[in-house]
mmCIF file of C-alpha atoms and ligand atoms in Angstrom:
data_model
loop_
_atom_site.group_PDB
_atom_site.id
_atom_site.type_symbol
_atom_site.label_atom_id
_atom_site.label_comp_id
_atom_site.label_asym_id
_atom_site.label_seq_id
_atom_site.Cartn_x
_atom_site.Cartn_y
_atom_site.Cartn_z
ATOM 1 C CA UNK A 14 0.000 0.000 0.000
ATOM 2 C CA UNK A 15 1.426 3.326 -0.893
ATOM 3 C CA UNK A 16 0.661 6.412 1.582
ATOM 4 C CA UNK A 17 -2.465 7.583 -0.638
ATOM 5 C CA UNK A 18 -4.387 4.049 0.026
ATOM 6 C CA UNK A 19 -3.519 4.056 3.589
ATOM 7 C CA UNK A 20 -4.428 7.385 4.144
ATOM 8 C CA UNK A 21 -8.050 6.832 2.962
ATOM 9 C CA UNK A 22 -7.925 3.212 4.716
ATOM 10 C CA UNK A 23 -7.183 5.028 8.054
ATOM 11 C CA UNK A 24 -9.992 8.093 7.011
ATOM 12 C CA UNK A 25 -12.402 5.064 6.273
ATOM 13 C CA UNK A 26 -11.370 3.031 9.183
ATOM 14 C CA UNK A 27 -12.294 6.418 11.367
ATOM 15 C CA UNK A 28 -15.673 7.041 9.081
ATOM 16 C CA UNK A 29 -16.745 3.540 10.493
ATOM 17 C CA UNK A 30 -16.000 3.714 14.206
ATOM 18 C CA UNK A 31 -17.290 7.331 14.529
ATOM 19 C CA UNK A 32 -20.709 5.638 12.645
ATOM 20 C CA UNK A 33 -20.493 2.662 14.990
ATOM 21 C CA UNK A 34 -20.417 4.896 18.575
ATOM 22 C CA UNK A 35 -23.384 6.659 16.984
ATOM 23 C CA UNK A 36 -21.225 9.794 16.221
ATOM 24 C CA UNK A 37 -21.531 12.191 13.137
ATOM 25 C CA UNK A 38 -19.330 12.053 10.378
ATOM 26 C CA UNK A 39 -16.392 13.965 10.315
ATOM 27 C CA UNK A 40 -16.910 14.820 14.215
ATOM 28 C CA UNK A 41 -13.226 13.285 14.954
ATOM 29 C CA UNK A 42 -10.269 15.326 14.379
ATOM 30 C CA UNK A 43 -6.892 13.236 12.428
ATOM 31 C CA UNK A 44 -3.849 14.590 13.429
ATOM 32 C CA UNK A 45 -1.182 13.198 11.147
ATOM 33 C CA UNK A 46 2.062 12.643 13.054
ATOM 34 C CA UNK A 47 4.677 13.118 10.776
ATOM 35 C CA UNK A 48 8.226 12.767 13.482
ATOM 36 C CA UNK A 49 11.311 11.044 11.671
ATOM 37 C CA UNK A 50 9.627 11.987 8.219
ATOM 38 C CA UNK A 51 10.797 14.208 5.624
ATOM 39 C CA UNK A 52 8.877 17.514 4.835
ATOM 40 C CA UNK A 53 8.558 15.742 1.781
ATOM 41 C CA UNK A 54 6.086 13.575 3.205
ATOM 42 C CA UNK A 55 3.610 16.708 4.559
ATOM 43 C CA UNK A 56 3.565 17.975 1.493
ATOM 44 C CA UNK A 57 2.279 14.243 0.070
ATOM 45 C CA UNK A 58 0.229 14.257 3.106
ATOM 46 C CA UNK A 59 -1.157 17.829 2.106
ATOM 47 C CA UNK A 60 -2.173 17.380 -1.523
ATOM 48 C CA UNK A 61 -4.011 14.521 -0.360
ATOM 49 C CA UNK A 62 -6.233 16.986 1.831
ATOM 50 C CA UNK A 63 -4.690 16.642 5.177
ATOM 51 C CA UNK A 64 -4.314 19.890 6.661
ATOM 52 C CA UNK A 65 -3.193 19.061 10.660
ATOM 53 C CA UNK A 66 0.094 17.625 11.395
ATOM 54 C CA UNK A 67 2.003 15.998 14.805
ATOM 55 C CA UNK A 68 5.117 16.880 16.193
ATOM 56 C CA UNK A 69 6.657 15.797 18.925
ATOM 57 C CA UNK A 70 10.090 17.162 18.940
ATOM 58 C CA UNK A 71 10.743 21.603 18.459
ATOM 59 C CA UNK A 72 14.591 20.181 16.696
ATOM 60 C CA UNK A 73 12.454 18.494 14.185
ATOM 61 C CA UNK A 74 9.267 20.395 13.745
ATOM 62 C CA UNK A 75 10.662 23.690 13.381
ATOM 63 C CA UNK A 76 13.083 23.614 10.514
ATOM 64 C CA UNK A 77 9.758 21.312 8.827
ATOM 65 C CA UNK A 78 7.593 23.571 9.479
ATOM 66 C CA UNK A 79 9.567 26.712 7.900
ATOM 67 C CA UNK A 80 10.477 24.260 4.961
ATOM 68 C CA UNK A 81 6.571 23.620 4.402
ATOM 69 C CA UNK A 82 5.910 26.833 4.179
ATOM 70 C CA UNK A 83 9.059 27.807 1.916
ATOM 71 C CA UNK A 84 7.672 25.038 -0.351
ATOM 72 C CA UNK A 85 4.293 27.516 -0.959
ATOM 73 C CA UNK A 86 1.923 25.139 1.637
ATOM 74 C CA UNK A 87 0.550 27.862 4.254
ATOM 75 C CA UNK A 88 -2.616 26.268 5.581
ATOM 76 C CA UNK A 89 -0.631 23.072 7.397
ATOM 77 C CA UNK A 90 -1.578 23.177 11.141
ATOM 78 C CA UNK A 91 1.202 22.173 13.590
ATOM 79 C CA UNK A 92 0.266 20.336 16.733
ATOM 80 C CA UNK A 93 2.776 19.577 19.491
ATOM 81 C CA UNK A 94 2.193 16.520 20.629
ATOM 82 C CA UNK A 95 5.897 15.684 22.732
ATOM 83 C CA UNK A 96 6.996 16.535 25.810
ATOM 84 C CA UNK A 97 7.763 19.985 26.152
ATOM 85 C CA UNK A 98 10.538 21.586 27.552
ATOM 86 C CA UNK A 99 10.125 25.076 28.974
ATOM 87 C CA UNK A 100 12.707 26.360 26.906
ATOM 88 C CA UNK A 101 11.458 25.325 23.355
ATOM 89 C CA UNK A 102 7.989 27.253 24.343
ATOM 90 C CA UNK A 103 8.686 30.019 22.712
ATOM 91 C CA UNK A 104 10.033 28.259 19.611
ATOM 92 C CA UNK A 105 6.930 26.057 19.528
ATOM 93 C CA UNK A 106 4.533 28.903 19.582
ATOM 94 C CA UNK A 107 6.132 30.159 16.027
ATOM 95 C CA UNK A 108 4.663 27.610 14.232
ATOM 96 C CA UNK A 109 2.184 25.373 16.550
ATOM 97 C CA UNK A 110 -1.503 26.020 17.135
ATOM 98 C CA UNK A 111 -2.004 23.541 19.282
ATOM 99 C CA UNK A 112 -0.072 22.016 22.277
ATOM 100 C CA UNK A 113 -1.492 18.240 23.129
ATOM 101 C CA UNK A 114 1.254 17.885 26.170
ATOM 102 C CA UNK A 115 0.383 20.617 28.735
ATOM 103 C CA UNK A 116 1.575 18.825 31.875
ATOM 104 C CA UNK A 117 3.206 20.911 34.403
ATOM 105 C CA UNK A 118 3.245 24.350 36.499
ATOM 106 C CA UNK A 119 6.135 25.571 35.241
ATOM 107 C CA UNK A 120 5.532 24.981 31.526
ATOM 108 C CA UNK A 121 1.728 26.740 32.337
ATOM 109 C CA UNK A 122 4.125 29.884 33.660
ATOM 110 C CA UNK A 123 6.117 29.973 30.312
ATOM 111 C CA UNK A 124 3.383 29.906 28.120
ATOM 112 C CA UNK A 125 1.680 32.621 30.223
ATOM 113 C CA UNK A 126 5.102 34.190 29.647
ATOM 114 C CA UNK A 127 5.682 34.018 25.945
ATOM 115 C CA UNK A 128 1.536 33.959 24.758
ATOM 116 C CA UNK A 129 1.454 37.445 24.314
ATOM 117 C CA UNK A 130 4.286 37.982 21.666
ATOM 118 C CA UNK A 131 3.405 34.944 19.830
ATOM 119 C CA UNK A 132 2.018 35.447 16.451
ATOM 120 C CA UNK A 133 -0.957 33.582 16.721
ATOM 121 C CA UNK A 134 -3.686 31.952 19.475
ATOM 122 C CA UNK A 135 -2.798 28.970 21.167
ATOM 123 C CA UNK A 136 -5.162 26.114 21.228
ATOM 124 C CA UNK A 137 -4.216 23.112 23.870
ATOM 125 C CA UNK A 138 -4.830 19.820 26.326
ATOM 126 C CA UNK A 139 -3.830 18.953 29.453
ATOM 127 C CA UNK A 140 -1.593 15.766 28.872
ATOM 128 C CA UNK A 141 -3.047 12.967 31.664
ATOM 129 C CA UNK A 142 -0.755 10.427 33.511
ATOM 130 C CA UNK A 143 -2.174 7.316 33.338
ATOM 131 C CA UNK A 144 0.147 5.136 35.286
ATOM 132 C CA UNK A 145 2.225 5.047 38.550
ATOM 133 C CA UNK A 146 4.894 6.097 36.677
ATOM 134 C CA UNK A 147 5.585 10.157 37.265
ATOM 135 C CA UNK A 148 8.704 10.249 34.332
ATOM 136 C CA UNK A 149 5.772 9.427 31.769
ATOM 137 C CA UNK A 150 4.874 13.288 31.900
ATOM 138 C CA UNK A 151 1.292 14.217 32.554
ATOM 139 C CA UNK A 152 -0.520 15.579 35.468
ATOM 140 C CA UNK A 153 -1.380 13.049 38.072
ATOM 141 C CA UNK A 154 -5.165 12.973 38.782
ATOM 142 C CA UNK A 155 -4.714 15.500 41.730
ATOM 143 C CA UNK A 156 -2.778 17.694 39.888
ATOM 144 C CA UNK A 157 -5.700 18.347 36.912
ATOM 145 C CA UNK A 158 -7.982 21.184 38.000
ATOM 146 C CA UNK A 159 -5.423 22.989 39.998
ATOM 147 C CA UNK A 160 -3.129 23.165 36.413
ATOM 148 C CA UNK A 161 -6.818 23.647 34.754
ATOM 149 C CA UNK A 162 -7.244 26.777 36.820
ATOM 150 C CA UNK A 163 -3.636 28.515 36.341
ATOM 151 C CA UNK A 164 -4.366 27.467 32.242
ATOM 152 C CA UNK A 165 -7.781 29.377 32.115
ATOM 153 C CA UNK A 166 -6.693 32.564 33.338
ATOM 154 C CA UNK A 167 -3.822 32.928 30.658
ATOM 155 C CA UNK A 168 -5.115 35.466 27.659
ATOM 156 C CA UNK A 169 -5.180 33.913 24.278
ATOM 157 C CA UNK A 170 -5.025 30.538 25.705
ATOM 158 C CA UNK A 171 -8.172 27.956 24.418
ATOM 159 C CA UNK A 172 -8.131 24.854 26.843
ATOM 160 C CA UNK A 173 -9.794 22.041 24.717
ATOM 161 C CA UNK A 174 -9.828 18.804 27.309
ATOM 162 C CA UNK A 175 -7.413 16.310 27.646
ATOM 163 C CA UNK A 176 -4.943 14.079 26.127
ATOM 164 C CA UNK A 177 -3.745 10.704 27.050
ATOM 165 C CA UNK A 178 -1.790 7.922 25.463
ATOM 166 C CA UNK A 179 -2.454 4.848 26.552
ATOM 167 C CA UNK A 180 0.023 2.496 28.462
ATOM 168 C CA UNK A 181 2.009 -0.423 27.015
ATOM 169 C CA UNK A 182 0.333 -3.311 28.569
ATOM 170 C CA UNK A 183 -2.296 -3.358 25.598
ATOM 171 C CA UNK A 184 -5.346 -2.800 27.716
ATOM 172 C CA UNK A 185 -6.111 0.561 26.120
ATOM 173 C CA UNK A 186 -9.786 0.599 27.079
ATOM 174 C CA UNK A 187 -8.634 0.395 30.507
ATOM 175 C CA UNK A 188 -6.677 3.651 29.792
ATOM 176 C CA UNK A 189 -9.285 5.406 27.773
ATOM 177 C CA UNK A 190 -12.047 4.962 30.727
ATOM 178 C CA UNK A 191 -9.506 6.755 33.191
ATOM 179 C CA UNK A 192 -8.883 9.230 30.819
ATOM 180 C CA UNK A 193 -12.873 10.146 30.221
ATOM 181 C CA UNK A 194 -13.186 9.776 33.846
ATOM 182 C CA UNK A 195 -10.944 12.979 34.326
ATOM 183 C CA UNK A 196 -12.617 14.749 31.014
ATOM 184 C CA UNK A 197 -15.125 14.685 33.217
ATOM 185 C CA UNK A 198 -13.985 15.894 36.360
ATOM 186 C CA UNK A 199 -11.924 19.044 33.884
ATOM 187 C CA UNK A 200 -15.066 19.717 32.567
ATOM 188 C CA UNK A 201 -16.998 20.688 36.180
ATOM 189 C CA UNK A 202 -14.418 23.102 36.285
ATOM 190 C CA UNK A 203 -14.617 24.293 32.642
ATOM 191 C CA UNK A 204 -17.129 23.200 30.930
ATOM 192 C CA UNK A 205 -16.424 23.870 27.648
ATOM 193 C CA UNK A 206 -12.759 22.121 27.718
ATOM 194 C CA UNK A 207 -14.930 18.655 26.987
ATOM 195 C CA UNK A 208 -12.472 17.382 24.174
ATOM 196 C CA UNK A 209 -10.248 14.527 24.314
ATOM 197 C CA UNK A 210 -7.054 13.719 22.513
ATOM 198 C CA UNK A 211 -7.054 9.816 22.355
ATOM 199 C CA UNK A 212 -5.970 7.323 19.940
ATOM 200 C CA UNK A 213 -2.664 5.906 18.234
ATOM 201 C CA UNK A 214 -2.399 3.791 15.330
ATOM 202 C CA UNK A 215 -3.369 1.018 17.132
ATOM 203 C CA UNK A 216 -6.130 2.303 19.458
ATOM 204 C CA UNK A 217 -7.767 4.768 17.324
ATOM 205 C CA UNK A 218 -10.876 3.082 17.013
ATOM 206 C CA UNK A 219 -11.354 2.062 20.662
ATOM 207 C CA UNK A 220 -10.353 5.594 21.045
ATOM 208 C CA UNK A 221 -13.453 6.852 19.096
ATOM 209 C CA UNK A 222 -15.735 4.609 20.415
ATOM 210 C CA UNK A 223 -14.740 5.870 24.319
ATOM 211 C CA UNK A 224 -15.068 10.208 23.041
ATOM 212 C CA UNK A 225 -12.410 10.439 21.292
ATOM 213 C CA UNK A 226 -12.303 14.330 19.779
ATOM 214 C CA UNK A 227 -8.367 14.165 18.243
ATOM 215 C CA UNK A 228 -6.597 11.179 17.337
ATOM 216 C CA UNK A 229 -3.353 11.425 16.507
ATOM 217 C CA UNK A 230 -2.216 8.919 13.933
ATOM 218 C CA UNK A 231 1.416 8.037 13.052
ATOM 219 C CA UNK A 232 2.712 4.860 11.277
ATOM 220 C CA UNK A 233 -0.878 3.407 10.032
ATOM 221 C CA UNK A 234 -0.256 6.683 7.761
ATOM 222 C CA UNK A 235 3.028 7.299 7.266
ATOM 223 C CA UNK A 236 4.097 3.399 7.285
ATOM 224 C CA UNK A 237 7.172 2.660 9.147
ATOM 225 C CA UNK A 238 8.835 5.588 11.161
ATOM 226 C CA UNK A 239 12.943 5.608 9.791
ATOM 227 C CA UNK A 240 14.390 6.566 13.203
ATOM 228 C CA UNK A 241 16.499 9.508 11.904
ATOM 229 C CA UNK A 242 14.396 12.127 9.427
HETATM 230 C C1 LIG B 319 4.329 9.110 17.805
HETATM 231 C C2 LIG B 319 3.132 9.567 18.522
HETATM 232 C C3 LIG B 319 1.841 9.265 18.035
HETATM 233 C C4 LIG B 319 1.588 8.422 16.811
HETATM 234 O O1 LIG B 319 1.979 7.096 17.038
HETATM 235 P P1 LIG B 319 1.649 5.910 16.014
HETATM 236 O O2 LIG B 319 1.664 4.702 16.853
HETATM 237 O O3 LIG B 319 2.706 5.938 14.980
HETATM 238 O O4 LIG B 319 0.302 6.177 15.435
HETATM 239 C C5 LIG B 319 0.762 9.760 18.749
HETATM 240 N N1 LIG B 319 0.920 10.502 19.874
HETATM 241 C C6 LIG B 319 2.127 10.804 20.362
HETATM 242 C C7 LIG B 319 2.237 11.607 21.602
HETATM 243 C C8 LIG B 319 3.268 10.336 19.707
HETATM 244 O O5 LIG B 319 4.478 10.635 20.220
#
């Protein structure tokens, strides 16, 4: 299969579970990952139709992104969807729209911080731990609202929900329930930040069926990721 036929496999594949949870067409966001590709491959991706694209590392995205746009493409939207280091903020907001990994105090601060120079609005989730393990990134469970609260008061700042990637034990329904669990619990506090960024290559559909707003979809896509772009 060439990346045309998988991309409509995948947009089919994602036609069918949104019409099997009972969910109107086109209501779930695809956010193509594109790390360890070319720009070559966004630009495929982008005369196919696809207009949102996932990055996970500011080293990689940023000279990609400024090639994109040097190649005459000015309508891709960049999502951040990798840990973030405080320091690569303001890099990030140059190009990104949207930051999927919002998971800590001080990276709330920094944002605060560089939001008001950067050249456009910034969309983003609050990245969920789902595990004991506090070097996944993510905000623990007790850690949600209060980072929810510090989010909503920064100016050009549009909380959406939550994002979570589910653990490696291959139980991602498991996962996914915790995940809508504290969508919930987000949302007494603001209301209106009721999406959810769920769903991987392999989980995407399970993903859909449990809320799923944003998927973010690598190598089902893309094929294989070469580990060096
Ligand atoms: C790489 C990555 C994806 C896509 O993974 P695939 O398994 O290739 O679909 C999604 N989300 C995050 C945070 C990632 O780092």
């Amino acid at each position: 299969m060439g990346l045309a036929e998988r991309y409509r496999s995948v947009q089919e594949r994602i036609r069918a579970a949104e019409r099997a949870a009972g969910r109107e067409s086109g209501s779930v966001d695809l956010i193509v990952v594109t790390k360890n590709h070319p720009a070559q491959l966004v630009l495929d991706l982008h005369a196919l139709g696809q207009r949102s694209f996932g990055e996970n590392r500011d080293q990689e995205a940023r000279p990609k992104a400024l090639e994109v746009s040097q190649a005459g493409v000015g309508d891709a939207d960049w999502h951040f969807v990798g840990q973030l280091q405080s320091n690569k903020v303001k890099s990030v907001l140059e190009y990104a729209s949207c930051i999927h990994s919002i998971d800590r105090a001080s990276l709330v601060r920094e944002l605060s911080k560089q939001l008001g120079r950067a050249p456009r609005a910034l969309s983003g989730f609050i990245e969920l731990n789902l595990t004991d393990d506090l070097n996944r990134g993510g905000v623990a469970e007790a850690d949600l609202l209060p980072l929810a609260e510090s989010l909503l008061e920064i100016d050009g700042f549009n909380l959406l929900g939550v994002m979570a990637v589910a653990s490696l034990d291959g139980q991602p329904g498991r996962d996914f329930e915790l995940a809508v669990a504290m969508s919930e619990q987000l949302k007494t506090l603001a209301p209106t930040a009721d999406k959810i960024s769920m769903g991987m290559s392999d989980d995407f559909e399970i993903a859909i069926s449990m809320g799923a707003t944003h998927i973010r979809v690598g190598s089902a896509i893309t094929g294989p990721r070469p580990t060096t772009a």
